């Protein structure tokens, strides 16, 4: 059930982070409802911090992201509209604040897909400059700082990385400078549709 899935993921996150914490002494002990660990060895510690990003949309999972997650990575295809980003951000921010966390520490990302084509009034269906303008608006409006393009088309991946990503960064930086806002860098990632998230 949804509530059980959230609790199970919460317990799993605890275990993952305990395993990665090779600096602590002693074994790992977790007496959860779904996962029990009794004296497992820690480590080896990762070479760098590994964030836990969650790509969920339900309110319970969004609250878990706010309490414990490092990032939110929903998929555009599953959003009813871009307003779902605002609604999700609000839930995450509230849960983070209640947990004593700075909501800004939780990265906001978005899996996207689209089509490079002649100009249109559709989201991410048009030339690279249209994509850049639209993604800049999403960045500035909803706080998304990274986009993951799901595509197996090598040409589309190249256009995205070469043309869309730099133009999006420039548009966001120019608008933030105009408003006097210091902001984080916007990043773009490409992956094949069959690649694990």
mmCIF file of C-alpha atoms in Angstrom:
data_model
loop_
_atom_site.group_PDB
_atom_site.id
_atom_site.type_symbol
_atom_site.label_atom_id
_atom_site.label_comp_id
_atom_site.label_asym_id
_atom_site.label_seq_id
_atom_site.Cartn_x
_atom_site.Cartn_y
_atom_site.Cartn_z
ATOM 1 C CA UNK A 1 0.000 0.000 0.000
ATOM 2 C CA UNK A 2 1.221 3.577 -0.568
ATOM 3 C CA UNK A 3 1.825 4.298 3.106
ATOM 4 C CA UNK A 4 3.732 1.056 3.521
ATOM 5 C CA UNK A 5 5.866 1.819 0.470
ATOM 6 C CA UNK A 6 6.849 5.189 1.943
ATOM 7 C CA UNK A 7 7.803 3.613 5.260
ATOM 8 C CA UNK A 8 9.775 0.864 3.497
ATOM 9 C CA UNK A 9 11.685 3.442 1.442
ATOM 10 C CA UNK A 10 12.367 5.495 4.579
ATOM 11 C CA UNK A 11 13.852 2.400 6.256
ATOM 12 C CA UNK A 12 15.862 1.555 3.125
ATOM 13 C CA UNK A 13 17.313 5.069 3.022
ATOM 14 C CA UNK A 14 18.412 4.700 6.636
ATOM 15 C CA UNK A 15 20.206 1.451 5.820
ATOM 16 C CA UNK A 16 21.849 2.834 2.668
ATOM 17 C CA UNK A 17 23.186 5.853 4.522
ATOM 18 C CA UNK A 18 24.418 3.697 7.399
ATOM 19 C CA UNK A 19 26.306 1.433 4.977
ATOM 20 C CA UNK A 20 27.909 4.458 3.298
ATOM 21 C CA UNK A 21 28.999 5.873 6.671
ATOM 22 C CA UNK A 22 32.281 3.985 6.968
ATOM 23 C CA UNK A 23 33.619 6.563 9.439
ATOM 24 C CA UNK A 24 31.362 5.372 12.277
ATOM 25 C CA UNK A 25 32.389 2.476 14.423
ATOM 26 C CA UNK A 26 30.300 -0.573 15.090
ATOM 27 C CA UNK A 27 27.801 -2.460 13.032
ATOM 28 C CA UNK A 28 24.523 -1.338 11.541
ATOM 29 C CA UNK A 29 21.351 -2.034 13.507
ATOM 30 C CA UNK A 30 17.950 -1.177 12.068
ATOM 31 C CA UNK A 31 14.815 -2.725 13.500
ATOM 32 C CA UNK A 32 12.288 -1.621 10.924
ATOM 33 C CA UNK A 33 8.885 -2.902 9.998
ATOM 34 C CA UNK A 34 10.065 -3.950 6.541
ATOM 35 C CA UNK A 35 13.843 -4.192 6.877
ATOM 36 C CA UNK A 36 15.893 -5.490 9.760
ATOM 37 C CA UNK A 37 19.664 -5.251 9.912
ATOM 38 C CA UNK A 38 21.585 -6.702 12.839
ATOM 39 C CA UNK A 39 25.283 -5.943 12.940
ATOM 40 C CA UNK A 40 26.024 -5.506 9.222
ATOM 41 C CA UNK A 41 29.434 -4.073 8.384
ATOM 42 C CA UNK A 42 29.754 -0.472 7.263
ATOM 43 C CA UNK A 43 31.435 0.738 4.132
ATOM 44 C CA UNK A 44 33.434 1.022 2.223
ATOM 45 C CA UNK A 45 32.598 4.704 2.188
ATOM 46 C CA UNK A 46 31.945 6.138 -1.255
ATOM 47 C CA UNK A 47 34.682 8.337 -2.720
ATOM 48 C CA UNK A 48 32.236 11.261 -2.654
ATOM 49 C CA UNK A 49 28.811 12.021 -1.254
ATOM 50 C CA UNK A 50 26.082 10.168 -3.138
ATOM 51 C CA UNK A 51 22.712 11.925 -3.051
ATOM 52 C CA UNK A 52 19.444 10.026 -2.853
ATOM 53 C CA UNK A 53 17.048 11.456 -5.445
ATOM 54 C CA UNK A 54 13.440 10.353 -5.464
ATOM 55 C CA UNK A 55 11.175 10.603 -8.500
ATOM 56 C CA UNK A 56 7.767 10.413 -6.858
ATOM 57 C CA UNK A 57 4.605 12.509 -7.075
ATOM 58 C CA UNK A 58 2.396 11.373 -4.197
ATOM 59 C CA UNK A 59 2.095 13.609 -1.126
ATOM 60 C CA UNK A 60 3.509 10.988 1.261
ATOM 61 C CA UNK A 61 6.603 10.488 -0.870
ATOM 62 C CA UNK A 62 7.004 14.242 -1.323
ATOM 63 C CA UNK A 63 6.937 14.646 2.452
ATOM 64 C CA UNK A 64 9.600 11.914 2.714
ATOM 65 C CA UNK A 65 11.746 13.836 0.219
ATOM 66 C CA UNK A 66 11.365 16.911 2.386
ATOM 67 C CA UNK A 67 12.305 15.035 5.552
ATOM 68 C CA UNK A 68 15.107 12.817 4.236
ATOM 69 C CA UNK A 69 15.785 13.094 0.501
ATOM 70 C CA UNK A 70 18.544 14.941 -1.290
ATOM 71 C CA UNK A 71 16.617 15.651 -4.464
ATOM 72 C CA UNK A 72 13.307 15.440 -6.284
ATOM 73 C CA UNK A 73 13.410 14.010 -9.825
ATOM 74 C CA UNK A 74 9.898 13.675 -11.266
ATOM 75 C CA UNK A 75 9.190 12.931 -14.916
ATOM 76 C CA UNK A 76 7.445 15.472 -17.115
ATOM 77 C CA UNK A 77 5.408 12.698 -18.756
ATOM 78 C CA UNK A 78 3.687 11.942 -15.434
ATOM 79 C CA UNK A 79 2.796 15.536 -14.549
ATOM 80 C CA UNK A 80 -0.726 16.721 -15.303
ATOM 81 C CA UNK A 81 0.745 20.186 -15.812
ATOM 82 C CA UNK A 82 3.801 22.172 -14.790
ATOM 83 C CA UNK A 83 1.740 23.437 -11.845
ATOM 84 C CA UNK A 84 2.340 19.999 -10.308
ATOM 85 C CA UNK A 85 5.936 21.165 -9.792
ATOM 86 C CA UNK A 86 4.750 24.107 -7.703
ATOM 87 C CA UNK A 87 2.429 21.890 -5.670
ATOM 88 C CA UNK A 88 5.163 19.298 -5.117
ATOM 89 C CA UNK A 89 7.703 21.947 -4.156
ATOM 90 C CA UNK A 90 5.304 23.346 -1.554
ATOM 91 C CA UNK A 91 4.832 19.935 0.073
ATOM 92 C CA UNK A 92 8.578 19.228 0.047
ATOM 93 C CA UNK A 93 9.411 22.659 1.465
ATOM 94 C CA UNK A 94 6.878 22.367 4.272
ATOM 95 C CA UNK A 95 8.097 18.884 5.246
ATOM 96 C CA UNK A 96 11.718 20.030 5.142
ATOM 97 C CA UNK A 97 10.986 23.021 7.369
ATOM 98 C CA UNK A 98 9.124 20.806 9.865
ATOM 99 C CA UNK A 99 12.134 18.473 9.942
ATOM 100 C CA UNK A 100 14.494 21.390 10.599
ATOM 101 C CA UNK A 101 16.027 21.235 7.125
ATOM 102 C CA UNK A 102 16.680 24.081 4.714
ATOM 103 C CA UNK A 103 14.355 23.398 1.740
ATOM 104 C CA UNK A 104 16.969 24.918 -0.568
ATOM 105 C CA UNK A 105 19.266 21.973 0.205
ATOM 106 C CA UNK A 106 16.895 19.659 -1.675
ATOM 107 C CA UNK A 107 17.733 19.698 -5.380
ATOM 108 C CA UNK A 108 14.860 19.996 -7.875
ATOM 109 C CA UNK A 109 15.307 18.233 -11.208
ATOM 110 C CA UNK A 110 13.101 17.090 -14.071
ATOM 111 C CA UNK A 111 13.150 14.172 -16.498
ATOM 112 C CA UNK A 112 12.080 15.535 -19.870
ATOM 113 C CA UNK A 113 11.369 14.413 -23.400
ATOM 114 C CA UNK A 114 10.368 16.270 -26.512
ATOM 115 C CA UNK A 115 10.964 16.763 -30.189
ATOM 116 C CA UNK A 116 13.199 19.114 -32.116
ATOM 117 C CA UNK A 117 10.935 20.502 -34.806
ATOM 118 C CA UNK A 118 9.755 23.761 -36.399
ATOM 119 C CA UNK A 119 8.410 26.345 -33.923
ATOM 120 C CA UNK A 120 5.150 25.407 -32.221
ATOM 121 C CA UNK A 121 3.048 26.368 -29.221
ATOM 122 C CA UNK A 122 3.722 22.987 -27.567
ATOM 123 C CA UNK A 123 6.120 22.469 -24.664
ATOM 124 C CA UNK A 124 9.490 21.084 -25.833
ATOM 125 C CA UNK A 125 8.300 20.635 -29.406
ATOM 126 C CA UNK A 126 10.234 23.127 -31.485
ATOM 127 C CA UNK A 127 13.751 24.359 -32.308
ATOM 128 C CA UNK A 128 16.558 24.427 -29.709
ATOM 129 C CA UNK A 129 16.027 28.124 -28.942
ATOM 130 C CA UNK A 130 12.363 27.435 -28.079
ATOM 131 C CA UNK A 131 13.417 24.592 -25.790
ATOM 132 C CA UNK A 132 15.933 26.891 -24.081
ATOM 133 C CA UNK A 133 13.331 29.617 -23.535
ATOM 134 C CA UNK A 134 10.817 27.149 -22.145
ATOM 135 C CA UNK A 135 13.315 25.441 -19.846
ATOM 136 C CA UNK A 136 14.566 28.810 -18.606
ATOM 137 C CA UNK A 137 10.995 29.696 -17.630
ATOM 138 C CA UNK A 138 10.627 26.371 -15.787
ATOM 139 C CA UNK A 139 13.934 26.964 -14.011
ATOM 140 C CA UNK A 140 13.019 30.470 -12.922
ATOM 141 C CA UNK A 141 9.420 29.636 -12.020
ATOM 142 C CA UNK A 142 9.766 26.248 -10.334
ATOM 143 C CA UNK A 143 13.399 26.103 -9.183
ATOM 144 C CA UNK A 144 14.422 23.195 -11.394
ATOM 145 C CA UNK A 145 18.217 23.120 -11.572
ATOM 146 C CA UNK A 146 18.868 20.067 -13.758
ATOM 147 C CA UNK A 147 17.161 18.443 -16.708
ATOM 148 C CA UNK A 148 17.577 14.824 -17.750
ATOM 149 C CA UNK A 149 16.736 14.215 -21.410
ATOM 150 C CA UNK A 150 15.421 10.704 -21.944
ATOM 151 C CA UNK A 151 16.217 9.810 -25.536
ATOM 152 C CA UNK A 152 17.980 7.183 -27.600
ATOM 153 C CA UNK A 153 18.412 9.593 -30.514
ATOM 154 C CA UNK A 154 22.100 10.513 -30.690
ATOM 155 C CA UNK A 155 21.393 13.603 -32.796
ATOM 156 C CA UNK A 156 18.797 14.886 -30.314
ATOM 157 C CA UNK A 157 21.155 14.276 -27.396
ATOM 158 C CA UNK A 158 23.874 16.238 -29.196
ATOM 159 C CA UNK A 159 21.555 19.175 -29.967
ATOM 160 C CA UNK A 160 20.365 19.217 -26.376
ATOM 161 C CA UNK A 161 23.892 19.220 -24.945
ATOM 162 C CA UNK A 162 25.411 21.581 -27.530
ATOM 163 C CA UNK A 163 22.586 24.089 -28.076
ATOM 164 C CA UNK A 164 19.805 23.840 -25.507
ATOM 165 C CA UNK A 165 21.768 23.478 -22.267
ATOM 166 C CA UNK A 166 24.145 26.435 -22.774
ATOM 167 C CA UNK A 167 21.354 28.690 -24.055
ATOM 168 C CA UNK A 168 19.173 27.780 -21.061
ATOM 169 C CA UNK A 169 22.016 28.604 -18.673
ATOM 170 C CA UNK A 170 22.585 31.962 -20.368
ATOM 171 C CA UNK A 171 18.896 32.915 -20.253
ATOM 172 C CA UNK A 172 18.607 31.953 -16.579
ATOM 173 C CA UNK A 173 21.822 33.777 -15.637
ATOM 174 C CA UNK A 174 20.730 36.916 -17.511
ATOM 175 C CA UNK A 175 17.333 36.995 -15.820
ATOM 176 C CA UNK A 176 18.811 36.347 -12.388
ATOM 177 C CA UNK A 177 21.369 39.097 -12.942
ATOM 178 C CA UNK A 178 18.579 41.443 -14.041
ATOM 179 C CA UNK A 179 16.700 40.659 -10.813
ATOM 180 C CA UNK A 180 19.867 40.773 -8.684
ATOM 181 C CA UNK A 181 19.532 37.125 -7.690
ATOM 182 C CA UNK A 182 22.510 34.846 -7.211
ATOM 183 C CA UNK A 183 21.580 31.368 -8.361
ATOM 184 C CA UNK A 184 22.894 27.876 -8.732
ATOM 185 C CA UNK A 185 24.104 26.599 -12.060
ATOM 186 C CA UNK A 186 21.543 24.864 -14.262
ATOM 187 C CA UNK A 187 22.770 21.505 -15.502
ATOM 188 C CA UNK A 188 21.654 19.246 -18.282
ATOM 189 C CA UNK A 189 22.059 15.495 -18.368
ATOM 190 C CA UNK A 190 21.377 13.111 -21.198
ATOM 191 C CA UNK A 191 20.576 9.443 -20.856
ATOM 192 C CA UNK A 192 19.196 6.697 -22.995
ATOM 193 C CA UNK A 193 15.570 5.729 -22.413
ATOM 194 C CA UNK A 194 16.635 2.244 -21.376
ATOM 195 C CA UNK A 195 19.203 3.482 -18.865
ATOM 196 C CA UNK A 196 18.371 3.217 -15.178
ATOM 197 C CA UNK A 197 17.520 6.459 -13.383
#
